[in-house]
Short mmCIF file of C-alpha atoms in Angstrom, two decimals:
data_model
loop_
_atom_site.label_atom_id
_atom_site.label_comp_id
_atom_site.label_asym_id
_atom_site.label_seq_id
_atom_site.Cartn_x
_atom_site.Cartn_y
_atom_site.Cartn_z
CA UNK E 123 70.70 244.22 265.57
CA UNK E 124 72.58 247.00 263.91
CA UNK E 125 72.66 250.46 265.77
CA UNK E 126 74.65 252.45 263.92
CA UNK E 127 72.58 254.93 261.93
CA UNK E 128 75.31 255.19 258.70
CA UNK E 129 74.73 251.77 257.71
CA UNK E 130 72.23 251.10 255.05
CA UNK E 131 70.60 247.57 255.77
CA UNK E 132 69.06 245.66 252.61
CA UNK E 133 66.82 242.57 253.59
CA UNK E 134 67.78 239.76 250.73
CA UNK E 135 66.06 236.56 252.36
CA UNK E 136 64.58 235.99 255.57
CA UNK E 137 64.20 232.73 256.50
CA UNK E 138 63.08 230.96 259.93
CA UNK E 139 67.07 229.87 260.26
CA UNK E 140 69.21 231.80 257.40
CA UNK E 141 68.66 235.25 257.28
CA UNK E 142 70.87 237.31 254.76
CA UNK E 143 71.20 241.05 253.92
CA UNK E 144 73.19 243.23 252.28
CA UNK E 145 74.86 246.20 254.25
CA UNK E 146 76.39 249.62 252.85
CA UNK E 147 79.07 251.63 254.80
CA UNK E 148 81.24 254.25 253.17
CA UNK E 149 80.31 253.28 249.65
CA UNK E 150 81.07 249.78 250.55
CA UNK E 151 78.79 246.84 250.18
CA UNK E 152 79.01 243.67 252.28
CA UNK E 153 76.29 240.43 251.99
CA UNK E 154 75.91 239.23 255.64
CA UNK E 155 75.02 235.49 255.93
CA UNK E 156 73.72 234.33 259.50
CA UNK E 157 72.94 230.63 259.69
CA UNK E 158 71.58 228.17 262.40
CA UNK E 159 71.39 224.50 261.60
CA UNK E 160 69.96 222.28 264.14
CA UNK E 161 71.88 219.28 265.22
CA UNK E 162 68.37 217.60 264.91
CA UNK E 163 68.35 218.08 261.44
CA UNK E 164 70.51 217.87 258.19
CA UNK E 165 72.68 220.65 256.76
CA UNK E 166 71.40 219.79 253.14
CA UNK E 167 68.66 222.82 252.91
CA UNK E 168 70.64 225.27 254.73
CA UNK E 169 73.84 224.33 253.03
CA UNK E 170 71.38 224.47 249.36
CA UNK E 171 70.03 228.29 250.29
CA UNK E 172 73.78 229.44 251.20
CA UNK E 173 75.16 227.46 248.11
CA UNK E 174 72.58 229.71 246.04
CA UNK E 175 73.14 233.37 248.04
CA UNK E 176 77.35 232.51 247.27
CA UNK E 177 76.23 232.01 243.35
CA UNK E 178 74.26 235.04 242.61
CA UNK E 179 76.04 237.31 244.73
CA UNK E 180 79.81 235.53 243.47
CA UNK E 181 81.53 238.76 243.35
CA UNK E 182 80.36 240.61 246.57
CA UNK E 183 82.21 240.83 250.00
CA UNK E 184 80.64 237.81 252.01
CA UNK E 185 80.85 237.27 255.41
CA UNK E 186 79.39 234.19 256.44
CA UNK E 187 78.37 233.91 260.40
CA UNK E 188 76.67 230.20 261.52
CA UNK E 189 76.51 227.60 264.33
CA UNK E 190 76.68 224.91 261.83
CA UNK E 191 76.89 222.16 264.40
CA UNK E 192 80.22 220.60 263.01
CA UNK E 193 82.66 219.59 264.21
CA UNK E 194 86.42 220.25 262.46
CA UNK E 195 89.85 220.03 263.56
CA UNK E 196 89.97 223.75 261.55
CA UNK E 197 87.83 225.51 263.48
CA UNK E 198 88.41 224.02 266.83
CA UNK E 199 90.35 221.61 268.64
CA UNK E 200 88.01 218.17 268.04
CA UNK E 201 88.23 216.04 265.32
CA UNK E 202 86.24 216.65 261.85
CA UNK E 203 82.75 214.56 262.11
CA UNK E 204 80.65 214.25 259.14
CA UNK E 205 78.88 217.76 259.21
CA UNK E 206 82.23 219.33 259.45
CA UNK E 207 82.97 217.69 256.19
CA UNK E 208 79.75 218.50 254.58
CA UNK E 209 81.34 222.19 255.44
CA UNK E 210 84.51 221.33 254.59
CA UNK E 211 82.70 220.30 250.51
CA UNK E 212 81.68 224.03 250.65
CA UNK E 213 84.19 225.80 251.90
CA UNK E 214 86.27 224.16 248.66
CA UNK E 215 83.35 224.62 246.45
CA UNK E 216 83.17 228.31 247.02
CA UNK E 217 86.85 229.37 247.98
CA UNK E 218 86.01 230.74 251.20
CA UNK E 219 88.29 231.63 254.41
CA UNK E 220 87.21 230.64 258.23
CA UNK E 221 88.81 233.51 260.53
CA UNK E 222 88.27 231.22 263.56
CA UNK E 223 91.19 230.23 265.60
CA UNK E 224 91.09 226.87 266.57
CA UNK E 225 92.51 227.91 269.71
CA UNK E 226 90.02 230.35 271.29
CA UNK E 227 88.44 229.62 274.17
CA UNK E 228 84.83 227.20 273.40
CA UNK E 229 81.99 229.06 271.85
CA UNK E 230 78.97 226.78 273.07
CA UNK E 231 78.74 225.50 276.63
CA UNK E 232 75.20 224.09 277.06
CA UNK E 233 74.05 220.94 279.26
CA UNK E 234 75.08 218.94 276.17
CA UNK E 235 78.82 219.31 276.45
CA UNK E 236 81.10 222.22 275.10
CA UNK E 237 82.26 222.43 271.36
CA UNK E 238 83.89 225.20 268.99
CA UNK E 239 80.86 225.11 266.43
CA UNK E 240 80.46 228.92 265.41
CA UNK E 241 81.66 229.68 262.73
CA UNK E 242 83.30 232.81 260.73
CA UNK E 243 84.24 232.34 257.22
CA UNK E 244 84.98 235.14 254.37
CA UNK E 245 85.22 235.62 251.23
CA UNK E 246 86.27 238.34 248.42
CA UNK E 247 87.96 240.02 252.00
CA UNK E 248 91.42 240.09 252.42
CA UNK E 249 91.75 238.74 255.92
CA UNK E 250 94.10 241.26 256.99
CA UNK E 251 91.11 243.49 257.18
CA UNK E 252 89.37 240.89 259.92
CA UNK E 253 90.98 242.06 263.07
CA UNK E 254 89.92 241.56 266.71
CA UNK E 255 88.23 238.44 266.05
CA UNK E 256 87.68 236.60 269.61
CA UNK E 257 85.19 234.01 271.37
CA UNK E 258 84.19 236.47 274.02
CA UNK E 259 84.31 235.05 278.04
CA UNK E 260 81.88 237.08 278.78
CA UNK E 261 78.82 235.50 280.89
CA UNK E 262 75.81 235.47 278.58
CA UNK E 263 71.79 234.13 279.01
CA UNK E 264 72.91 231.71 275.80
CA UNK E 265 74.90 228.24 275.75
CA UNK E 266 76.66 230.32 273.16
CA UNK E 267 79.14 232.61 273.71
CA UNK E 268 80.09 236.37 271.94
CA UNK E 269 82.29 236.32 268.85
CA UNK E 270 83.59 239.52 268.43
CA UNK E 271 85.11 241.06 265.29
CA UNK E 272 86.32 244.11 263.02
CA UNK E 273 86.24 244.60 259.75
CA UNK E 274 88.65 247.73 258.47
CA UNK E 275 88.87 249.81 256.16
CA UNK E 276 90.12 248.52 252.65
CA UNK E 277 93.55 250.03 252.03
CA UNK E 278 93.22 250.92 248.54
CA UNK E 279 97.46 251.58 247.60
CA UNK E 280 98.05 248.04 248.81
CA UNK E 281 95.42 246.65 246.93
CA UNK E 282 96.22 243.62 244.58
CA UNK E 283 94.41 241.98 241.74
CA UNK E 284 95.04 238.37 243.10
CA UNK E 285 96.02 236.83 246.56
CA UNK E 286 99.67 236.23 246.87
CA UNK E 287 101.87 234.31 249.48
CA UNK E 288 104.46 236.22 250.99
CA UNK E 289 106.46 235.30 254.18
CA UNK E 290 107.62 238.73 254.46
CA UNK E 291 105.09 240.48 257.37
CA UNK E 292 104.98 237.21 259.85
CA UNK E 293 106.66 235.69 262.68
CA UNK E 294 108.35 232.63 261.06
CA UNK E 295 109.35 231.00 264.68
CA UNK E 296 105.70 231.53 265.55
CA UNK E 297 104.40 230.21 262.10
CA UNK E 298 106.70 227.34 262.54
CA UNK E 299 105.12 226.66 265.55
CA UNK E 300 101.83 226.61 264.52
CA UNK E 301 103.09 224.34 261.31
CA UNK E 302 104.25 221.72 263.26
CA UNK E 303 101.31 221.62 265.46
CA UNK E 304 99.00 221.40 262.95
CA UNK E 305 100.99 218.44 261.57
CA UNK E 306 100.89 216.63 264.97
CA UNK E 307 97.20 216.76 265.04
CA UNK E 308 97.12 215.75 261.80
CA UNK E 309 99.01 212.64 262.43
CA UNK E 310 97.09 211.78 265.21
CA UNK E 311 93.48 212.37 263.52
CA UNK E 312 94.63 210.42 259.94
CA UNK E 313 96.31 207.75 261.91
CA UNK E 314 93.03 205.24 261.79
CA UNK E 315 90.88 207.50 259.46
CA UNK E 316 89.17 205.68 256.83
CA UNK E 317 89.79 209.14 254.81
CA UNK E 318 91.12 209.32 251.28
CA UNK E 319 94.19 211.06 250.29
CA UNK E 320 92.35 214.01 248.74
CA UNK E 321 89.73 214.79 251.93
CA UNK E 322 93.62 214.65 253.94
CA UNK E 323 94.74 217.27 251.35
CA UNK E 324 92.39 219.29 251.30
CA UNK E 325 91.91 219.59 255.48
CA UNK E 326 95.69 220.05 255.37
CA UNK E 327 96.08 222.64 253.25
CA UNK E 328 93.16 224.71 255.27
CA UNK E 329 95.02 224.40 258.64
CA UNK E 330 98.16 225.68 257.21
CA UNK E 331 96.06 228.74 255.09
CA UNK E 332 94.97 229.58 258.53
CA UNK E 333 98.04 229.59 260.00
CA UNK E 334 99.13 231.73 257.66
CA UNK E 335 96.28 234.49 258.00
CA UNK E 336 96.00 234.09 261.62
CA UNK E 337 100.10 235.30 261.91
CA UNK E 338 99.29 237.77 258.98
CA UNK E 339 96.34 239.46 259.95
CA UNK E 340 97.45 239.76 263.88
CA UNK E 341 101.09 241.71 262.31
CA UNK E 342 99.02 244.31 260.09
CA UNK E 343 95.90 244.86 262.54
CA UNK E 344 97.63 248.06 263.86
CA UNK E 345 98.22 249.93 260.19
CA UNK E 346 94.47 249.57 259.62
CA UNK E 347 91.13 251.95 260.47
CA UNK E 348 87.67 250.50 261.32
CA UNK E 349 85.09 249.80 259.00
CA UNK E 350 83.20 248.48 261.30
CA UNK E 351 82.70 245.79 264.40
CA UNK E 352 80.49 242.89 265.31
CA UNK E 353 79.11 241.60 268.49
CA UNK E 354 77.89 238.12 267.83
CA UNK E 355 75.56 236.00 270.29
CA UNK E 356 73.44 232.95 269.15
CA UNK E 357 70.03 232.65 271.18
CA UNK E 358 67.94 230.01 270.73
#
């Protein structure tokens, strides 16, 4: 539900699982994804109607918000399963950026088990404007718990035509860190994977990518202004 009165909400599909709209704050226009896909049943439809919302609307701010039911060494601490790949494929397919941290606290813990399977993922954002993002401890009636998040305002004199990497606004002991974590993990997930060289590549170079714009976006959080913020619970 949005309350806030200064944001103009556009309905673009409304389905019994997906529901996407477009919202306008400040002269800025964001599509807003929100996906459920039951473990019960495949990803394929879900995955098709996203697929087609990312293709006609290629050059709009996305944010994509879903309990996907995957599993991904990305976007939590358990190892990539086959749905998490099936995310992976679109993720690559569509250039886009999960804000998760793999190391917040659970965000489903149901009589099934726990798991990190909601999911955050951008695109045409910079992620230095995604600030506050955290899985919520908060008790809640759901198996899900809150993701929280802000968007900020877009700092127009910093703006650049094309995404660059720079070293120059992190914490290199803490990036380090996180680097040779992510390798560990790595080693220990590839060491009997039946995996080819490009799926390795490609999960690789996503954990370090987030690495990078988890250390970025936490340094520049405190020269930005709100857009806006998100409360995010899952109730089904």
């Amino acid at each position: 539900m949005i309350s806030n009165p200064d944001i103009k909400v556009f309905p673009l599909k409304i389905l019994k699982k997906l529901v996407a709209i477009e919202i306008e704050l400040s002269g800025e226009k964001f599509l807003m994804i929100s996906v459920y896909c039951p473990p019960s049943e495949e990803l394929g439809d879900n995955i098709n109607e996203i697929s087609a919302l990312l293709l006609c609307f290629s050059q709009e701010k996305i944010v994509i918000l879903g309990d996907f039911n995957a599993k991904s060494s990305i976007w939590g601490p358990r190892n990539t399963d086959k749905r998490g790949n099936i995310v992976h494929d679109l993720i690559n397919q569509f250039d886009l950026v999960v804000i998760n941290d793999r190391d917040s606290l659970l965000s489903f813990n149901g009589p099934c088990g726990i798991s990190w399977i909601d999911i955050m993922m951008v695109k045409n954002i910079g992620v230095d404007r995604i600030t506050e993002w955290e899985i919520s401890d908060r008790i809640t009636l759901s198996d899900h718990q809150i993701m929280e998040f802000k968007i900020e305002k877009e700092n127009f004199s910093n703006k650049r035509g094309a995404c660059k990497w720079s070293i120059e606004n992190i914490n290199l002991f803490d990036f380090k860190i996180k680097v040779n974590q992510s390798v560990e993990r790595c080693k220990t997930n590839y060491k009997d994977s039946n995996k080819n060289l490009n799926e390795m590549i490609q999960e690789i170079h996503h954990i370090l990518a987030n690495v990078y714009f988890e250390r970025r976006k936490r340094n520049r959080a405190k020269k930005q202004k709100t857009l806006f913020g998100g409360t995010l619970n899952w109730k089904y």
